[in-house]
Coordinates of C-alpha atoms in Angstrom, one line a residue:
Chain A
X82 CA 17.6 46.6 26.3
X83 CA 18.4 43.3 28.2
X84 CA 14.9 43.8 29.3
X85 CA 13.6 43.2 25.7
X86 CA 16.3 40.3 24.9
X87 CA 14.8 38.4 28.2
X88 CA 11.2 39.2 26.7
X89 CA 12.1 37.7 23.3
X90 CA 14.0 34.8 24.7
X91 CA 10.7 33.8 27.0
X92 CA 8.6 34.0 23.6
X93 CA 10.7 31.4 22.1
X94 CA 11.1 29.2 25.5
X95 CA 7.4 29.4 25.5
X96 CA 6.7 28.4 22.1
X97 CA 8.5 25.2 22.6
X98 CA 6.1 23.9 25.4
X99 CA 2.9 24.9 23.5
X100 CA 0.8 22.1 23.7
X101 CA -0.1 19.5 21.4
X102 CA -3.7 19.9 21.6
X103 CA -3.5 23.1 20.0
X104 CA -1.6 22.2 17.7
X105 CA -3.7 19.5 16.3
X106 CA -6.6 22.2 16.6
X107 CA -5.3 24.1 14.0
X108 CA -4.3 21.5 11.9
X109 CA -8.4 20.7 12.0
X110 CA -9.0 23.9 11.0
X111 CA -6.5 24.1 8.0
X112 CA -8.0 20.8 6.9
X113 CA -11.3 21.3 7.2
X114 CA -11.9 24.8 5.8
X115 CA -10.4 24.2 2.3
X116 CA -12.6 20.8 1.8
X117 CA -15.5 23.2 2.9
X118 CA -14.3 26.3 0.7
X119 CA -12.6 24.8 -2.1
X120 CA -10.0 27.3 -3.4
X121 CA -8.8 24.8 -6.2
X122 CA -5.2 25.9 -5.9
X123 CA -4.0 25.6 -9.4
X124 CA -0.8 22.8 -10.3
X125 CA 1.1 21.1 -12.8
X126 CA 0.6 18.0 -14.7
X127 CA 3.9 15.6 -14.1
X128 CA 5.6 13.6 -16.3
X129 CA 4.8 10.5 -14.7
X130 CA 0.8 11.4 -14.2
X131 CA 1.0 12.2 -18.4
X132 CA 2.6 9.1 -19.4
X133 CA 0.2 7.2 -17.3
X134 CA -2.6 8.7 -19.3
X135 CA -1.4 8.8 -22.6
X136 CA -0.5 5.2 -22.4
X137 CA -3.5 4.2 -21.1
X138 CA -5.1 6.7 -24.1
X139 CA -2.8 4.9 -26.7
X140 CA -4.5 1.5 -25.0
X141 CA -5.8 -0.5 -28.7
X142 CA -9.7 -1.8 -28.5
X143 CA -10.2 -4.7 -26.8
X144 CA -7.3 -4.6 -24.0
X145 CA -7.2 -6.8 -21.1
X146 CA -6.4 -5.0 -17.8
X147 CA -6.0 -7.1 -15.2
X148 CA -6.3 -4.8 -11.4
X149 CA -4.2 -6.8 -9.1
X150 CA -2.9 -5.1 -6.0
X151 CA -3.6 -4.4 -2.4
X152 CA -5.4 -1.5 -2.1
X153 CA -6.0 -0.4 1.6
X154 CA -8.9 1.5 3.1
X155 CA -6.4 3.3 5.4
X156 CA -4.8 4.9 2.3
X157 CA -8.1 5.6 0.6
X158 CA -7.4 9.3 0.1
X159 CA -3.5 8.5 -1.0
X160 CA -3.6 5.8 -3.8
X161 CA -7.1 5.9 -4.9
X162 CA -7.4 9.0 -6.1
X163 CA -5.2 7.7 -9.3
X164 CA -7.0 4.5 -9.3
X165 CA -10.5 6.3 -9.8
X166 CA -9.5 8.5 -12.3
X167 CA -7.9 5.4 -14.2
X168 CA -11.4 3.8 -13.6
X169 CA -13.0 7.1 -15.2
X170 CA -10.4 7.0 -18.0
X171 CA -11.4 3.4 -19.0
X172 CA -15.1 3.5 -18.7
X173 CA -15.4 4.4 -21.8
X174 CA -13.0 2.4 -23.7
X175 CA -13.3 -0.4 -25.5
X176 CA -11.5 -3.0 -22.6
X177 CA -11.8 -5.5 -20.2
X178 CA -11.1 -5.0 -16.4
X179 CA -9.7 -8.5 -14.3
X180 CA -9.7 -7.7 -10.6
X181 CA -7.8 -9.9 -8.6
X182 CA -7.3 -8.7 -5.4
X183 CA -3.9 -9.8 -3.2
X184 CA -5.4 -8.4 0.4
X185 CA -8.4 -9.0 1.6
X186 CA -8.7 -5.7 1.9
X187 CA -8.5 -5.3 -1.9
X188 CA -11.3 -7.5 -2.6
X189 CA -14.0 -5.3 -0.9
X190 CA -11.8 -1.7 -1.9
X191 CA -11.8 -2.1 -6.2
X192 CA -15.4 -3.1 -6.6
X193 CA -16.5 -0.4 -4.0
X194 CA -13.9 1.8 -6.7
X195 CA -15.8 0.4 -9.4
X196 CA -19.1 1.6 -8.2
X197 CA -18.4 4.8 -7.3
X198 CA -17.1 6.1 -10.6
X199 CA -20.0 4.3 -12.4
X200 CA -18.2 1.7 -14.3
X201 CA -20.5 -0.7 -13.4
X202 CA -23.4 1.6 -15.0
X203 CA -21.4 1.7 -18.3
X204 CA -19.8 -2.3 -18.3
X205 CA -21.3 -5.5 -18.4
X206 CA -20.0 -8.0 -15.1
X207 CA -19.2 -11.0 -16.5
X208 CA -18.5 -9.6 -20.0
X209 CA -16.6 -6.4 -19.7
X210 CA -15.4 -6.6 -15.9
X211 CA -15.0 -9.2 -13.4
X212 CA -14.1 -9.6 -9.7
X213 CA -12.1 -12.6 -8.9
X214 CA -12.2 -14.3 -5.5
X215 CA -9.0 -13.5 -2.8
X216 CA -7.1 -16.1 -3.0
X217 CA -5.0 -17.6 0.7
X218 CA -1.1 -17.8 0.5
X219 CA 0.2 -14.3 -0.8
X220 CA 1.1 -12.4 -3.7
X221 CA 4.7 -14.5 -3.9
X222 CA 2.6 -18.1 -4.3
X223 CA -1.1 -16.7 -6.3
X224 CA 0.9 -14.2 -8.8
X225 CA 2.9 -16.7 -10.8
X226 CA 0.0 -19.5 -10.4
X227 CA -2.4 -16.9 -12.0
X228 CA -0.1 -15.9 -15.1
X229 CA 0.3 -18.8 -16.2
X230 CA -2.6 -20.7 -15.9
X231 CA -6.0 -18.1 -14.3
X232 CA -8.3 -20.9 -14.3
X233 CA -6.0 -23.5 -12.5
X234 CA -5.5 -20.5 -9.2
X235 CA -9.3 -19.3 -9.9
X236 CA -12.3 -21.3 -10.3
X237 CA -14.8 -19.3 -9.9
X238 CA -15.2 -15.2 -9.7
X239 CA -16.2 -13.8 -6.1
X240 CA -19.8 -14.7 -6.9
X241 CA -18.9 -18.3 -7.3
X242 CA -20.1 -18.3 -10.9
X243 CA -17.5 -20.9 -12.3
X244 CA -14.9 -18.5 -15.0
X245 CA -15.8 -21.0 -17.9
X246 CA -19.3 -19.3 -17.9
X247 CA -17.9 -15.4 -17.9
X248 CA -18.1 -14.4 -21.2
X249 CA -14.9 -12.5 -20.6
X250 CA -12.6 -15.5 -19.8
X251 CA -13.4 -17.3 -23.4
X252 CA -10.5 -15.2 -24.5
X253 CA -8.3 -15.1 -21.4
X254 CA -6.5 -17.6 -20.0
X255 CA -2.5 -16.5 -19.1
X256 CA -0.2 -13.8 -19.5
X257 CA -0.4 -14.0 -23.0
X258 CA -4.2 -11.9 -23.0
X259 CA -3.1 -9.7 -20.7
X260 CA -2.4 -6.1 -21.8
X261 CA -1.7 -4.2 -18.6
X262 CA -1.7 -4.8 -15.6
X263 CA -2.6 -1.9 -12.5
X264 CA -1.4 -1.8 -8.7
X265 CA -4.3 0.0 -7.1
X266 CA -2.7 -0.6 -3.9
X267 CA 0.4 1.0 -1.7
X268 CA 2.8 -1.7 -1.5
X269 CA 2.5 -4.9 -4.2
X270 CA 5.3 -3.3 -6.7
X271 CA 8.0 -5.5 -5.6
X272 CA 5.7 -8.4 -5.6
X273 CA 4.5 -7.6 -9.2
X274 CA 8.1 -6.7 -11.0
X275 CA 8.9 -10.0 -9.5
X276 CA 5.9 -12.0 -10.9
X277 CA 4.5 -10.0 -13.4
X278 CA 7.3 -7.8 -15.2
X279 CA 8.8 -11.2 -16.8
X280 CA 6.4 -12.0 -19.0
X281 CA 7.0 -8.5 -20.7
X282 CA 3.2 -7.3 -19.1
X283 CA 3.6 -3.7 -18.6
X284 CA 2.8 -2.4 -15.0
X285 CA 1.3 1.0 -14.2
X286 CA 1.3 1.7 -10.4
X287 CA -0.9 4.5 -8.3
X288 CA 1.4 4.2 -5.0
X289 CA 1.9 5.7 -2.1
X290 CA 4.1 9.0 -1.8
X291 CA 5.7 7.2 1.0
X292 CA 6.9 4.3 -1.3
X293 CA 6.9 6.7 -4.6
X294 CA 10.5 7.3 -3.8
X295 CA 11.3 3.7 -2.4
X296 CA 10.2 2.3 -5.7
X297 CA 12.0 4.2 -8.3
X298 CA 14.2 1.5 -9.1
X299 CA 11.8 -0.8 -10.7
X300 CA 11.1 2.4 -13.1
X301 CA 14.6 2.8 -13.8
X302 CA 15.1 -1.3 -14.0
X303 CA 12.1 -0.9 -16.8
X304 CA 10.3 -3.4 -15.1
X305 CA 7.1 -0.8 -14.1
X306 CA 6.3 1.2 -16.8
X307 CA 5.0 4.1 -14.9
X308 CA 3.8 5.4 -11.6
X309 CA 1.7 8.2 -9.8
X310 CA 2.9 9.8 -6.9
X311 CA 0.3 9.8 -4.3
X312 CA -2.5 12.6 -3.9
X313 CA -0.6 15.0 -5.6
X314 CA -0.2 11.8 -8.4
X315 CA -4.3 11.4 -8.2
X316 CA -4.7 15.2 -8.2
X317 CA -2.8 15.1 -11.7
X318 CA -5.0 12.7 -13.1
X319 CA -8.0 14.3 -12.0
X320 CA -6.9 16.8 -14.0
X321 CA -6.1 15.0 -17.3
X322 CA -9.0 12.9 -17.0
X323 CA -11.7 15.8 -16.4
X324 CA -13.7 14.6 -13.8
X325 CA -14.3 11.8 -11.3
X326 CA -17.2 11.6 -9.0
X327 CA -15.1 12.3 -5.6
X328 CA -12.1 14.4 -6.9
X329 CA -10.5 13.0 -4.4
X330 CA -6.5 14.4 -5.2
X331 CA -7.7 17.3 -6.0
X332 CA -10.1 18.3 -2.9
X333 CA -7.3 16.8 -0.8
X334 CA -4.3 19.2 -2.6
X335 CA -6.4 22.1 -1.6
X336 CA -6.2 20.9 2.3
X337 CA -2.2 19.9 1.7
X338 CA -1.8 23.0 0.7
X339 CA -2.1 24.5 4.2
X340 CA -0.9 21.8 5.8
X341 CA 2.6 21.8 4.6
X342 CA 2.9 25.2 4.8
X343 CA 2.1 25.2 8.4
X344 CA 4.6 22.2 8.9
X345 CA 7.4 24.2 7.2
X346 CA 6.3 26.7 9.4
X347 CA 5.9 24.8 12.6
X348 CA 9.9 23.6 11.7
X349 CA 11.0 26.9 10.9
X350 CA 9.3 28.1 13.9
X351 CA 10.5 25.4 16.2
X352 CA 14.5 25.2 14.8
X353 CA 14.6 29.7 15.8
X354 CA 13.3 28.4 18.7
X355 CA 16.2 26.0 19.4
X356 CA 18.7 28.4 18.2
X357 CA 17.5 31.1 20.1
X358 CA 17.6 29.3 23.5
X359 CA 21.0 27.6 22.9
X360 CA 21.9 31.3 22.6
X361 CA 20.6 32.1 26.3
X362 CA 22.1 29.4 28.0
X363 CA 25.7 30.5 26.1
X364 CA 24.6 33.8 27.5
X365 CA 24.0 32.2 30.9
Chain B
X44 CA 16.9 -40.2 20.4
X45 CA 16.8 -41.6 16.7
X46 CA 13.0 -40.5 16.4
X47 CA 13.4 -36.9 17.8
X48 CA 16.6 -36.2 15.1
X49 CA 14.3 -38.0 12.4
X50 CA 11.2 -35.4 13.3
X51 CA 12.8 -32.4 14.0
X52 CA 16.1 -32.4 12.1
X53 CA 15.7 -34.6 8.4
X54 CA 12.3 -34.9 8.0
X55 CA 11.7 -30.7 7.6
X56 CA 14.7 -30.7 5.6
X57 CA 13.6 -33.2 3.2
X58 CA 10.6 -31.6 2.8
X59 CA 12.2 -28.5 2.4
X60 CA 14.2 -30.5 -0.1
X61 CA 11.4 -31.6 -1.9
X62 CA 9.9 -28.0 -2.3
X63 CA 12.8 -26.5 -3.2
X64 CA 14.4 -28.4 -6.1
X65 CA 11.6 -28.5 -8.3
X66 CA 10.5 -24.7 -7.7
X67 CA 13.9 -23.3 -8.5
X68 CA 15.1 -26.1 -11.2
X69 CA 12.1 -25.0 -13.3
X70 CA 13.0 -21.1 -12.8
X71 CA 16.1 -22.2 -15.1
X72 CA 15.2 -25.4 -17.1
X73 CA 11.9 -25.6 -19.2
X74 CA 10.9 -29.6 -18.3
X75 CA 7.2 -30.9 -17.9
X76 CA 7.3 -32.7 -15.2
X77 CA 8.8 -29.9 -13.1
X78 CA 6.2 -27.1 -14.0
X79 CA 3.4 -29.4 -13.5
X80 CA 5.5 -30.4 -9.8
X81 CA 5.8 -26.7 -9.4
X82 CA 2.2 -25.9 -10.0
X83 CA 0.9 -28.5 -7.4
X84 CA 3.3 -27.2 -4.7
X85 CA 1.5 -23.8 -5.6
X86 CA -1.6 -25.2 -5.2
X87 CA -0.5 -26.6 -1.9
X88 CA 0.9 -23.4 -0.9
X89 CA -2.8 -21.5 -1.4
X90 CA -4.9 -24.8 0.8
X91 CA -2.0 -23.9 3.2
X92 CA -3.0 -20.5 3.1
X93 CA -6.2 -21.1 4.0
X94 CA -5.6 -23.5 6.2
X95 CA -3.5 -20.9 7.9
X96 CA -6.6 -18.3 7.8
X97 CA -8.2 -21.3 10.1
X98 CA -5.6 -21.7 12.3
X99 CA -5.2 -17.9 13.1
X100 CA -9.1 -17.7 13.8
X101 CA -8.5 -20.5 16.5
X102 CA -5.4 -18.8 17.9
X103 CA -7.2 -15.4 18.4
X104 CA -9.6 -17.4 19.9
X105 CA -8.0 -19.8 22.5
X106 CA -5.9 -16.6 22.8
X107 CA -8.4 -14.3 24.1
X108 CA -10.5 -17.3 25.8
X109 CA -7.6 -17.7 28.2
X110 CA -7.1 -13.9 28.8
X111 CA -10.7 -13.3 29.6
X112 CA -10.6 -16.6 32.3
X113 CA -7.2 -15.1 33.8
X114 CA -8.5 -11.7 34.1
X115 CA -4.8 -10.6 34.6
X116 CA -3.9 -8.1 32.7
X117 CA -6.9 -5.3 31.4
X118 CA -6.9 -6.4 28.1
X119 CA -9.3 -8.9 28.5
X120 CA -12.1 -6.5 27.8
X121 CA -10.4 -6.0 24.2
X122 CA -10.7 -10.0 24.1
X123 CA -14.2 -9.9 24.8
X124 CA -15.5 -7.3 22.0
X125 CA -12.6 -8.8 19.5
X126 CA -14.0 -12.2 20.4
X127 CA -17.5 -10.9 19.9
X128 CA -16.8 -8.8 16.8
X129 CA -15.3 -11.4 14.8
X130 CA -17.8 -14.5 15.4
X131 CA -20.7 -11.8 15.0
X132 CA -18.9 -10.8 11.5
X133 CA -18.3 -14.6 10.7
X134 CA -22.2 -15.4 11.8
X135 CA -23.6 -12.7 9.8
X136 CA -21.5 -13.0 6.7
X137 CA -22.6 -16.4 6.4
X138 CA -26.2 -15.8 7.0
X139 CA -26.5 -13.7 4.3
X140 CA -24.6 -14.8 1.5
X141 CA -21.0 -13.0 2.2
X142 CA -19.9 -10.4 -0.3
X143 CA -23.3 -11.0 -2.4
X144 CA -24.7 -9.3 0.2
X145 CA -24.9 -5.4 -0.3
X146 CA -25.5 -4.8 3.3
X147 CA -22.5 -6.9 4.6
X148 CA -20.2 -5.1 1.6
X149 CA -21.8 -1.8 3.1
X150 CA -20.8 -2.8 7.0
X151 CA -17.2 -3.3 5.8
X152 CA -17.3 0.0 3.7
X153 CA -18.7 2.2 6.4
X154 CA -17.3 0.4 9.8
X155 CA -14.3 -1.4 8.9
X156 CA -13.0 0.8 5.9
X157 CA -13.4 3.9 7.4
X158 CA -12.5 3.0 10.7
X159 CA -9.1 2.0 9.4
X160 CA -8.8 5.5 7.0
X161 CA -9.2 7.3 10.3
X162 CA -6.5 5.5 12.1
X163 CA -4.2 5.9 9.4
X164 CA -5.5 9.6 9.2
X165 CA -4.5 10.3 13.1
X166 CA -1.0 10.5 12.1
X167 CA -1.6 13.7 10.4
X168 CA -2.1 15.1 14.0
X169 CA 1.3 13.2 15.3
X170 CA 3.0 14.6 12.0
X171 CA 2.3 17.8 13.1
X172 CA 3.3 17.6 17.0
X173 CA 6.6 15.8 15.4
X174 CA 7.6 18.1 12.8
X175 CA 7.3 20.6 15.8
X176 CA 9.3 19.1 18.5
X177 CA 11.6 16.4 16.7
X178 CA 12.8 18.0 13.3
X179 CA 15.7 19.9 14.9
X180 CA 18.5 20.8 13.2
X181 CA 21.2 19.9 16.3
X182 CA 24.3 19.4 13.9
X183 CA 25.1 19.7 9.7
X184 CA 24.0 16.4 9.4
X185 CA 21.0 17.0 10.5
X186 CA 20.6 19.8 8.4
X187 CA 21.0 18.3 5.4
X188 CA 18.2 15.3 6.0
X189 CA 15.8 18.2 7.3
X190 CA 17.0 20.4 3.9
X191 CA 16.1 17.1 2.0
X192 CA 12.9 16.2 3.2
X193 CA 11.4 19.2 2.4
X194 CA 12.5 19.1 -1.2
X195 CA 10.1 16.2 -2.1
X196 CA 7.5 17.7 0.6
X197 CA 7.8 21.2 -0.8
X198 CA 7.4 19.4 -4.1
X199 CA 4.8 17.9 -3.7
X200 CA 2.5 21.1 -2.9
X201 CA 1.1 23.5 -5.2
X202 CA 2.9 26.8 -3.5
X203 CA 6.3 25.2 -4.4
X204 CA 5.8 25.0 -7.9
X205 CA 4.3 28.7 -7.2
X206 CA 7.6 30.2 -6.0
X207 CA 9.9 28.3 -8.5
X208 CA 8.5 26.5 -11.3
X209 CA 11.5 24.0 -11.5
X210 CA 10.6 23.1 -7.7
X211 CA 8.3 19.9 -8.8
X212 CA 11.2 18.9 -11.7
X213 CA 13.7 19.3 -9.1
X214 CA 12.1 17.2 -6.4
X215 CA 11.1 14.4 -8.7
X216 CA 15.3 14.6 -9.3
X217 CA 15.7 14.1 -5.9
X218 CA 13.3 11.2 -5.9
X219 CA 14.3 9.9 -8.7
X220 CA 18.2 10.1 -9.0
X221 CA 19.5 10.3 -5.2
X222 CA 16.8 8.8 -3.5
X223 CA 16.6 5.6 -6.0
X224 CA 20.5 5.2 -6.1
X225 CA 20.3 4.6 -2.1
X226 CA 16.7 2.5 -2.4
X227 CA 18.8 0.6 -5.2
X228 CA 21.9 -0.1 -3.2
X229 CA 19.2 -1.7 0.0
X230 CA 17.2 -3.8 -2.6
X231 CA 20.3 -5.4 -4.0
X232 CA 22.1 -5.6 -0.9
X233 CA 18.3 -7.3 0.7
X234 CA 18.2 -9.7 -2.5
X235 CA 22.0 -10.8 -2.1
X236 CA 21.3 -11.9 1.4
X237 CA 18.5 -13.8 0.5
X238 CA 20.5 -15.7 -1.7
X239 CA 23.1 -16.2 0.6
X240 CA 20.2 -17.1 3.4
X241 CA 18.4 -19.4 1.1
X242 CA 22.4 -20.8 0.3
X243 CA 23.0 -21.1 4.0
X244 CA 19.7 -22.8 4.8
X245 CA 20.4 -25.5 1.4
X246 CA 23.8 -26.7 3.3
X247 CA 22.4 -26.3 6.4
X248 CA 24.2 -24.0 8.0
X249 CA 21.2 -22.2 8.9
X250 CA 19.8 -23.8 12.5
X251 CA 16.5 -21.4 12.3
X252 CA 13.2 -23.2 12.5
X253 CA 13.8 -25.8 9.7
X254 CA 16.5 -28.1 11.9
X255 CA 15.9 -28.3 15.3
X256 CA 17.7 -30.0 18.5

């Protein structure tokens, strides 16, 4: 008997100097097998995902979105998920899509979003969609310069075609034309229910799950209209929307689907573990 | 003695002064002449941007120059291909027309862009080696913060909604009511010390890098 206790005691002491390497071996594995052999795990619509899109449905002909956030290649598979399928939404609706980007970043990430859901195919530049340049300083300085007055911040688009001869800018020239604005990006909420949220522009955002939490206030203040909540938020959309050329939530829920059930397990695994050996040296 | 309080004690406060009045009086009042003084600070603020963009590129660079001569410390090699690496990006942007370019927007997609995505994406691995050897529940406390971290987690992945449909409700609760009541109490709490920092700074109490000597 005390034979068998020692055995299972060792088992646990053993599994808590595994090493890392394996560890991150299987992670691989549960990552890469689903995005190879899709299972398409089936899930919910939120609340927040459905508001997004019916509000965006609901959006009359001839809205003005402006796409001002900074959207990071490092969280490409987190917050643009959301964005494209927003993109896919609006491509064929009758609006107009401002991008002005507040990272550096941003200014190479929305156009390359652009293209890859095809919006470019189905919109005019100039006309239905724009790029604006990046413009030095930081959301706190460009933001209220570019509500109240676009052409004072922005002389030109990214192209260096002055805005005077973009078709889309004969009607746009403040807050006042603006119907929506979108963060593409992880962190510009505070920055935007700062700047933006007082001249009564409503703000969508496709954030981070990291900062989904962090910036529930500015819901509840009603100064952002809505959010998504990371991939699971793009996954949602997907969903709603139909189809966007990446499926990028959705490919990427199938992988988190494993993974956190091999964390839990890992913590389940690992907290016996310490349990068990506390046991032993009481024993001891 | 008078010059060096003039330069480094009243001269950055009257500037400070300068900025300052005018960008908050026309937060409150609704007067010309302040809004069009507000907007040329702002424009100010944007050429200083920019001239800051300048003045970081010649930092890196006298920076790394003086690494590379030293040879001290190994990082010099990072000098030399960060050195390299940014006057080749500079050289080649401007040789063919910047972001007009498709092959330069390509370059940044394909090296830069995913180059970050992949750093980022390493922590997946460290998440994993940390959820394994740090999330210990040692004490109740403990306990409780593991108990809630997995709520949202949980909630977030198909299977929780699987074993309990209410699990995704339930965790945008969580997020929603108990985890916005404590990110409530640190926003307000950060915005009433900025007041009282900006306050501080007006009366000069505040000896930071605005008043010097």
């Amino acid at each position: 008997m005390k034979k068998e206790e020692g055995a299972s005691v060792s088992i646990w002491s053993k599994a808590q100097s595994v090493r890392a390497e394996w560890l991150w071996l299987v992670t691989l594995v549960l990552i890469i097998v689903p995005l190879a052999v899709p299972p398409h795990v089936p899930f919910t619509v939120n609340q927040s995902t459905l508001r997004i899109y019916e509000y965006v449905k609901k959006l009359p002909d001839g809205s003005v979105i402006v796409s001002g956030g900074s959207g990071q290649w490092a969280f490409i598979y987190e917050t643009s998920a959301a964005f494209m399928a927003f993109l896919t939404q609006i491509k064929n609706k009758d609006v107009k899509l401002i991008i002005f980007p507040l990272s550096t970043d941003s200014l190479m990430f929305e156009p390359w979003a652009v293209k890859v859901t095809g919006f470019d195919k189905v919109k005019e530049y100039g006309k239905d969609w724009v790029v604006l340049n990046y413009v030095p300083g930081g959301a706190d300085i460009t933001l209220p310069a570019f509500m109240t007055n676009i052409r004072g911040l922005c002389r030109t688009d990214v192209y260096g075609r002055p805005l005077d001869e973009l078709p889309i800018f004969k009607t746009v020239n403040s807050y006042k034309d603006i119907t929506l604005w979108v963060d593409c990006g992880a962190n510009s909420i505070p920055s935007l229910a700062r700047y933006v949220a007082p001249y009564k522009v409503p703000i969508l955002g496709f954030v981070h799950s990291a900062y989904y939490g962090m910036f529930q206030p500015y819901i509840a203040a009603g100064q952002v209209y809505e959010m998504t909540n990371g991939i699971r938020g793009g996954g949602e959309y997907e969903k709603l929307v139909g189809y966007t050329p990446w499926n990028l939530g959705t490919v990427t829920m199938d992988s988190y689907q494993l993974y956190s059930i091999y964390i839990l397990a890992l913590v389940i695994i690992a907290n016996i573990g310490t349990q068990m050996l506390k046991k032993e040296e009481k024993k001891q | 003695m008078v010059s060096k309080v003039l330069y480094r004690t009243i001269l950055p406060y009257v500037i400070f002064m300068i900025c300052f009045v005018p960008v908050l009086s026309n937060y409150y009042f609704d007067v010309p002449i302040l809004r069009s003084v507000e907007t040329e600070l702002r424009n100010w603020s944007t050429l200083i941007g920019l001239t800051a963009m300048f003045l970081g590129l010649a930092n890196i660079t006298i920076y790394y120059y003086r690494e590379i001569k030293r040879r001290k410390h190994l990082e010099w090699q990072f000098g030399v291909y960060s050195i390299a690496l940014t006057y080749a990006w500079i050289i080649y942007g401007l040789s063919q027309g910047g972001l007009t370019s498709p092959a330069y927007n390509e370059i940044y997609v394909f090296v830069k862009g995913h180059s970050e995505a992949a750093q980022i994406g390493l922590l997946t691995f460290f998440f994993v080696t940390a959820a394994f050897r740090t999330f210990r529940a040692k004490n109740m406390q403990a306990l409780v913060l593991l108990i809630f971290a997995f709520i949202p987690f949980i909630g977030v992945a198909p299977w929780g909604e699987q074993i309990w449909s209410g699990w995704p409700a339930f965790s945008e609760w969580i997020l929603g009511g108990i985890t916005m009541a404590g990110s409530r109490a640190i926003l307000i709490a950060a915005s009433v010390g900025l007041v009282a920092m900006v306050v501080r700074i007006v009366l000069r109490y505040e000896k930071g890098g605005l008043i010097r000597g």
